[in-house]
Coordinates of C-alpha atoms in Angstrom, one line a residue:
X23 CA -12.5 -10.6 -25.7
X24 CA -13.7 -11.1 -22.5
X25 CA -12.1 -14.1 -21.1
X26 CA -8.9 -12.1 -21.8
X27 CA -10.5 -8.6 -19.9
X28 CA -12.3 -11.9 -16.9
X29 CA -8.6 -13.5 -16.7
X30 CA -6.0 -10.1 -16.5
X31 CA -8.3 -7.6 -14.3
X32 CA -8.1 -11.2 -11.8
X33 CA -3.7 -11.6 -11.7
X34 CA -3.3 -7.9 -11.4
X35 CA -5.2 -7.7 -8.0
X36 CA -3.4 -5.1 -5.8
X37 CA -3.0 -6.8 -2.1
X38 CA -2.5 -6.2 1.4
X39 CA -1.5 -7.3 4.7
X40 CA -2.4 -8.4 8.1
X41 CA -0.2 -8.5 11.7
X42 CA -1.2 -10.6 14.4
X43 CA 0.9 -13.8 15.4
X44 CA -0.5 -17.1 14.0
X45 CA -4.2 -18.0 13.3
X46 CA -4.2 -18.0 9.1
X47 CA -4.1 -21.5 7.8
X48 CA -4.2 -23.3 4.5
X49 CA -6.7 -26.5 3.2
X50 CA -4.9 -28.3 0.3
X51 CA -7.2 -31.0 -0.9
X52 CA -5.3 -32.8 -4.6
X53 CA -4.4 -35.5 -6.0
X54 CA -1.0 -37.8 -5.7
X55 CA 1.3 -40.8 -7.2
X56 CA 4.0 -41.3 -5.8
X57 CA 6.8 -44.7 -7.0
X58 CA 8.3 -46.5 -3.8
X59 CA 9.8 -49.8 -3.7
X60 CA 7.8 -50.8 -6.7
X61 CA 4.1 -50.5 -5.5
X62 CA 2.5 -47.4 -8.0
X63 CA -0.3 -45.4 -6.0
X64 CA -2.3 -43.4 -7.2
X65 CA -4.1 -41.1 -4.8
X66 CA -6.4 -38.6 -3.0
X67 CA -4.7 -36.0 -0.7
X68 CA -5.8 -33.8 2.8
X69 CA -4.5 -31.2 4.6
X70 CA -3.9 -27.8 7.1
X71 CA -0.9 -25.5 7.3
X72 CA -0.8 -22.7 9.4
X73 CA 2.7 -20.9 9.7
X74 CA 5.5 -23.0 9.2
X75 CA 3.5 -26.6 9.5
X76 CA 1.3 -28.8 7.3
X77 CA -0.4 -32.0 8.8
X78 CA -2.0 -34.4 5.9
X79 CA -4.6 -37.3 5.8
X80 CA -4.0 -39.7 2.2
X81 CA -5.7 -42.5 1.2
X82 CA -5.0 -44.6 -1.9
X83 CA -4.9 -47.1 -5.0
X84 CA -1.5 -49.4 -4.3
X85 CA -0.6 -52.4 -7.1
X86 CA 1.9 -54.0 -5.6
X87 CA 2.9 -57.4 -6.7
X88 CA 0.4 -60.5 -5.2
X89 CA -0.7 -56.8 -2.9
X90 CA -3.1 -55.4 -4.5
X91 CA -5.6 -52.2 -2.8
X92 CA -6.2 -49.1 -0.6
X93 CA -3.5 -47.5 1.3
X94 CA -4.1 -45.4 3.9
X95 CA -0.9 -43.4 5.5
X96 CA -0.6 -39.9 7.7
X97 CA 2.6 -36.6 6.9
X98 CA 3.3 -33.6 8.6
X99 CA 6.5 -31.0 6.9
X100 CA 8.1 -27.8 8.1
X101 CA 9.4 -24.9 5.3
X102 CA 12.4 -24.9 5.6
X103 CA 13.2 -22.3 3.3
X104 CA 11.7 -20.5 -0.1
X105 CA 13.2 -19.0 -3.0
X106 CA 10.2 -16.9 -5.4
X107 CA 8.0 -19.6 -6.1
X108 CA 9.6 -22.1 -4.4
X109 CA 9.4 -23.5 -1.5
X110 CA 11.2 -26.6 0.1
X111 CA 10.3 -28.1 2.7
X112 CA 11.5 -31.2 5.7
X113 CA 8.2 -34.7 5.6
X114 CA 8.5 -37.6 7.4
X115 CA 5.5 -39.6 7.4
X116 CA 3.9 -43.9 8.0
X117 CA 1.7 -45.3 4.9
X118 CA -0.3 -48.3 5.1
X119 CA 0.6 -50.9 2.6
X120 CA -1.9 -53.6 1.5
X121 CA -0.2 -56.3 2.7
X122 CA -0.8 -54.8 6.1
X123 CA 2.9 -53.5 6.7
X124 CA 3.7 -50.0 7.3
X125 CA 6.2 -47.9 5.5
X126 CA 8.0 -45.0 7.4
X127 CA 9.5 -41.6 4.7
X128 CA 11.5 -39.2 5.8
X129 CA 12.7 -36.5 2.8
X130 CA 12.5 -33.7 1.4
X131 CA 9.5 -31.9 -1.4
X132 CA 8.8 -28.5 -2.5
X133 CA 5.6 -26.4 -3.8
X134 CA 5.7 -24.5 -6.7
X135 CA 1.9 -21.9 -6.7
X136 CA 1.7 -18.2 -8.1
X137 CA 0.6 -15.5 -6.7
X138 CA -3.7 -16.0 -6.7
X139 CA -4.0 -18.8 -8.4
X140 CA -5.4 -21.5 -5.9
X141 CA -3.3 -23.8 -7.2
X142 CA 0.3 -25.7 -6.5
X143 CA 2.0 -28.8 -8.1
X144 CA 4.6 -30.2 -5.5
X145 CA 7.8 -32.9 -4.9
X146 CA 8.3 -34.7 -2.7
X147 CA 11.8 -37.8 -2.7
X148 CA 13.3 -39.1 0.4
X149 CA 13.6 -42.8 1.8
X150 CA 10.8 -45.8 2.5
X151 CA 11.2 -47.8 5.6
X152 CA 9.1 -51.5 5.1
X153 CA 8.6 -52.8 8.2
X154 CA 7.3 -56.8 7.6
X155 CA 7.8 -60.1 8.9
X156 CA 11.0 -60.3 7.2
X157 CA 12.6 -56.8 9.0
X158 CA 13.0 -53.7 8.0
X159 CA 13.4 -53.2 4.0
X160 CA 14.9 -50.0 2.7
X161 CA 14.0 -48.3 -0.7
X162 CA 12.6 -45.3 -2.2
X163 CA 10.6 -43.1 -2.2
X164 CA 9.2 -39.8 -5.3
X165 CA 6.3 -38.9 -5.3
X166 CA 4.6 -35.7 -7.7
X167 CA 1.1 -34.3 -6.6
X168 CA -1.6 -31.9 -7.0
X169 CA -3.0 -29.8 -5.0
X170 CA -6.3 -27.2 -4.6
X171 CA -5.1 -24.6 -2.5
X172 CA -7.7 -22.4 0.2
X173 CA -7.1 -20.0 2.0
X174 CA -8.9 -20.0 5.2
X175 CA -7.6 -16.3 5.8
X176 CA -7.9 -15.7 10.1
X177 CA -9.1 -18.9 12.4
X178 CA -10.3 -17.1 14.4
X179 CA -12.7 -15.1 12.6
X180 CA -11.6 -12.2 12.2
X181 CA -13.7 -9.7 9.3
X182 CA -12.4 -7.0 7.4
X183 CA -13.1 -4.2 6.3
X184 CA -13.3 -3.5 2.7
X185 CA -10.8 0.4 2.3
X186 CA -12.8 2.6 -0.4
X187 CA -12.2 2.1 -3.8
X188 CA -9.6 4.7 -5.6
X189 CA -9.0 5.9 -2.2
X190 CA -5.2 6.0 -0.2
X191 CA -6.5 5.4 3.1
X192 CA -5.2 3.1 5.7
X193 CA -7.1 1.8 8.2
X194 CA -5.0 -0.6 10.7
X195 CA -5.6 -3.0 14.3
X196 CA -3.1 -4.9 14.5
X197 CA 0.5 -5.3 14.6
X198 CA 3.6 -7.0 12.8
X199 CA 5.3 -10.0 15.1
X200 CA 7.9 -8.9 17.3
X201 CA 10.4 -11.1 15.7
X202 CA 9.6 -8.6 12.5
X203 CA 10.3 -5.3 14.3
X204 CA 8.3 -4.1 11.7
X205 CA 6.6 -0.3 12.4
X206 CA 3.0 -0.6 11.1
X207 CA 4.2 2.0 8.2
X208 CA 6.5 -0.2 7.6
X209 CA 4.0 -3.2 7.3
X210 CA 0.6 -1.5 5.0
X211 CA 4.7 -0.7 3.3
X212 CA 5.3 -4.2 3.0
X213 CA 1.3 -5.1 1.3
X214 CA 1.6 -2.7 -0.8
X215 CA 4.4 -4.1 -2.5
X216 CA 3.6 -7.5 -1.8
X217 CA 0.2 -6.9 -4.3
X218 CA 2.0 -5.3 -6.7
X219 CA 3.9 -8.3 -6.9
X220 CA 1.4 -10.6 -7.5
X221 CA 0.0 -8.1 -9.0
X222 CA 2.7 -7.5 -11.9
X223 CA 2.8 -11.7 -12.1
X224 CA -0.1 -12.0 -12.9
X225 CA -0.3 -10.0 -15.7
X226 CA 3.0 -11.4 -17.4
X227 CA 1.2 -15.0 -16.8
X228 CA -1.6 -14.0 -18.2
X229 CA -0.1 -10.9 -20.8
X230 CA 2.1 -15.4 -22.4
X231 CA -1.3 -17.2 -21.8
X232 CA -3.0 -14.8 -24.3
X233 CA -0.2 -13.0 -26.0
X234 CA -1.8 -15.4 -29.5
X235 CA -4.7 -13.3 -29.6
X236 CA -3.7 -10.0 -28.2
X237 CA -0.6 -8.2 -29.0
X238 CA 1.0 -4.6 -27.9
X239 CA -0.5 -6.0 -24.3
X240 CA -0.3 -3.5 -22.0
X241 CA -0.8 -2.5 -18.0
X242 CA -0.5 0.1 -15.2
X243 CA -1.4 -0.8 -11.8
X244 CA -2.1 1.2 -8.9
X245 CA -2.5 0.9 -5.1
X246 CA -5.2 2.2 -3.5
X247 CA -6.0 1.8 0.0
X248 CA -5.1 -0.8 2.5
X249 CA -7.3 -2.2 5.2
X250 CA -5.2 -5.0 7.9
X251 CA -7.3 -6.8 10.1
X252 CA -5.5 -9.4 12.8
X253 CA -3.7 -11.3 10.0
X254 CA -5.4 -10.7 7.1
X255 CA -5.8 -7.7 5.1
X256 CA -6.8 -5.9 2.2
X257 CA -6.3 -3.7 -0.8
X258 CA -8.0 -1.3 -3.4
X259 CA -6.2 -0.3 -6.5
X260 CA -7.4 0.3 -10.1
X261 CA -4.8 -1.8 -13.6
X262 CA -5.2 0.0 -17.4
X263 CA -4.7 -2.7 -20.0
X264 CA -4.4 -1.8 -23.7
X265 CA -4.2 -4.0 -26.4
X266 CA -4.6 -5.0 -29.8
X267 CA -7.2 -7.4 -31.1
X268 CA -5.2 -9.5 -33.6
X269 CA -7.2 -10.4 -35.9
X270 CA -8.7 -6.9 -36.9
X271 CA -6.3 -4.8 -35.4
X272 CA -9.2 -3.1 -32.9
X273 CA -8.0 -1.7 -30.2
X274 CA -9.1 -3.4 -26.8
X275 CA -8.6 -1.5 -23.1
X276 CA -10.5 0.0 -20.1
X277 CA -9.4 0.3 -16.4
X278 CA -11.0 -2.6 -14.0
X279 CA -11.1 -1.8 -9.6
X280 CA -11.3 -4.1 -7.7
X281 CA -10.0 -6.2 -4.1
X282 CA -7.1 -8.4 -3.0
X283 CA -6.4 -10.0 0.1
X284 CA -4.1 -10.8 1.3
X285 CA -2.3 -13.9 4.3
X286 CA 1.1 -13.2 6.5
X287 CA 3.6 -14.8 5.4
X288 CA 6.4 -15.1 8.3
X289 CA 7.2 -11.1 8.2
X290 CA 5.9 -10.4 4.6
X291 CA 2.3 -10.9 3.0
X292 CA 1.3 -13.4 0.5
X293 CA -1.6 -12.7 -1.9
X294 CA -4.4 -14.6 -1.3
X295 CA -7.4 -13.5 -3.6
X296 CA -9.0 -11.1 -5.4
X297 CA -12.9 -9.0 -5.6
X298 CA -13.6 -7.5 -9.1
X299 CA -15.5 -4.5 -7.9
X300 CA -19.6 -4.3 -8.2
X301 CA -19.6 -8.7 -7.5

């Protein structure tokens, strides 16, 4: 039962909001593989994203005909749209090949991630141009990968106090970006809404994952205090869960409190982590 409770409480934390302009950033560490002009690459990628712009560096093993060895490169991307948990972005980059040639690429990509989980998958497609002694050689490029995402809520070091548990108090120090035209009340409401959505999505994932072992899974989420400072925020709350253990018909469950961290995402919020009460 402990794994069920742990995952369910983790997924059901309630989020907060934050204000102020761009200081939030994500650090990404990942593995990827790509196919371009017959060069099958397995690589390590590391990057950082702030607001909509991301930059990365990459080292890969390239197994091309008569040219096998290391490939080094980097790139930049720009987020252009978001659909639920998918983000669409444009990208461009440059890589070296074992032969000594340079390859430039342009394309589009999409990332998929679920609320509160620090892992995301991505796929990129586009065109590649290799500058060699024989001239410029065009061809397709396809890349697949997975990243571990570490959120740096505020690069300026602003600390957000923990909101009081089981309270609806609001601590607000900051303001939403001017272009968003949000009042303090709207900003706080947006944070609570993001928290509730993240909790529901996480609980739904957890319920599906444990459906074989537990039946009649029910949960109720309550949002509590909100604390916003700079570009980060915290929202306290609790989740009440109940389920029936299929192996023996025993009813299990309980009420668990915690705090969800949020970071500014445009004019809205994005859940980045969860801390259980008492941990």
